C-alpha angles and dihedrals in degrees: 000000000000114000112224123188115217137202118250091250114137094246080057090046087055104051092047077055095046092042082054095049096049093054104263123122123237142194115244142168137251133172091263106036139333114276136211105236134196130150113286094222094051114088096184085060098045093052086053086063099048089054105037081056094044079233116165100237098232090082110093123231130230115244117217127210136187098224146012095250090065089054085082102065092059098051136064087213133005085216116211096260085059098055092047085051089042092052091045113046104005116130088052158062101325138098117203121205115225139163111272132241121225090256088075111085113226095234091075084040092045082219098308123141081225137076126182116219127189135194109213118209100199101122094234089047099059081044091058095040090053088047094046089050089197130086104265121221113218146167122178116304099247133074127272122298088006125117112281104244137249098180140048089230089061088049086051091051097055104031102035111147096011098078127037097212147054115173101211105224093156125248118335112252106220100028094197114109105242134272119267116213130178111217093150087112135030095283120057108233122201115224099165139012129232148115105351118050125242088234081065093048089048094048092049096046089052084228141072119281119231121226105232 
């Protein structure tokens, strides 16, 4: 398989959709790191992500979204402490844990009740998620134990000849993975750092955030 990076144009953006669509997995940009991208419906898909990272599959995706409203379908309840973070920083570098609803297949969950969505707000991403028109499940684009990347050019250095697609959105702007931050229950827990603090988190919340 021969990796081709593509310009952000909107016949490029279409064929990354249709690629995803059509259960391949392809490379695309956010504000923090490139992701790996497949439906997140799709579990043919999923398990190719997991392959093509040499990632144990008993570590859950992120599931991206182009905009707050299709958060709903992914989760059983968008808890209060979600709708003050989602109002806050979204669109944006976070990833709120939530409970999951059954739409969600537990191999992007590893089995968890929980799924973590995020709403990116990198301008060709939100280009690539509307096209798609699905949730898309995705970790960093690189292999396992490797740099998250920044570039293109660092995806294409890890994952040549195992996608077909990366979608070229420049270099990411924060750099940082996002923060992860469960809100699924009445205390907000933080399960990663990132590029937002936990003393905005905090701030945003109106309580203290627990380190899990």
């Amino acid at each position: 398989m021969k990796t081709v990076i593509l310009k952000p144009s909107d016949e490029n953006i279409a064929l990354c959709a249709e690629a995803i669509n059509g259960g391949k997995t392809v490379a695309f940009p956010t504000e923090t790191v490139y992701g790996l991208g497949a439906s997140a419906y799709d579990t043919k898909a999923i398990s190719e992500i997991f392959r093509v990272k040499g990632r144990p599959n008993d570590n859950p995706l992120i599931v991206h979204v182009a905009s707050a409203d299709a958060i709903n379908g992914l989760v059983r309840e968008v808890t209060p402490l979600a709708e003050k973070l989602i109002a806050r920083f979204m669109p944006g570098p976070v990833t709120l844990v939530l409970k999951k609803s059954k739409s969600v297949p537990d191999q992007v969950t590893a089995g968890l009740d929980t799924v973590g969505v995020r709403m990116p707000s990198h301008p060709v991403c939100v280009k690539f998620l509307r096209a798609c028109n699905v949730p898309v499940a995705a970790p960093s684009a690189n292999t396992s134990t490797r740099p998250s990347p920044t570039c293109a050019k660092h995806v294409l250095g890890d994952l040549a000849g195992r996608i077909p697609y990366i979608l070229n959105g420049g270099h990411c702007e924060v750099g940082l993975e996002s923060t992860i931050v469960d809100v699924s229950g009445a205390v907000p827990k933080l399960l990663r750092a990132g590029g937002i603090s936990r003393d905005e988190i905090a701030e945003a919340c109106g309580c203290e955030v627990e380190i899990a």
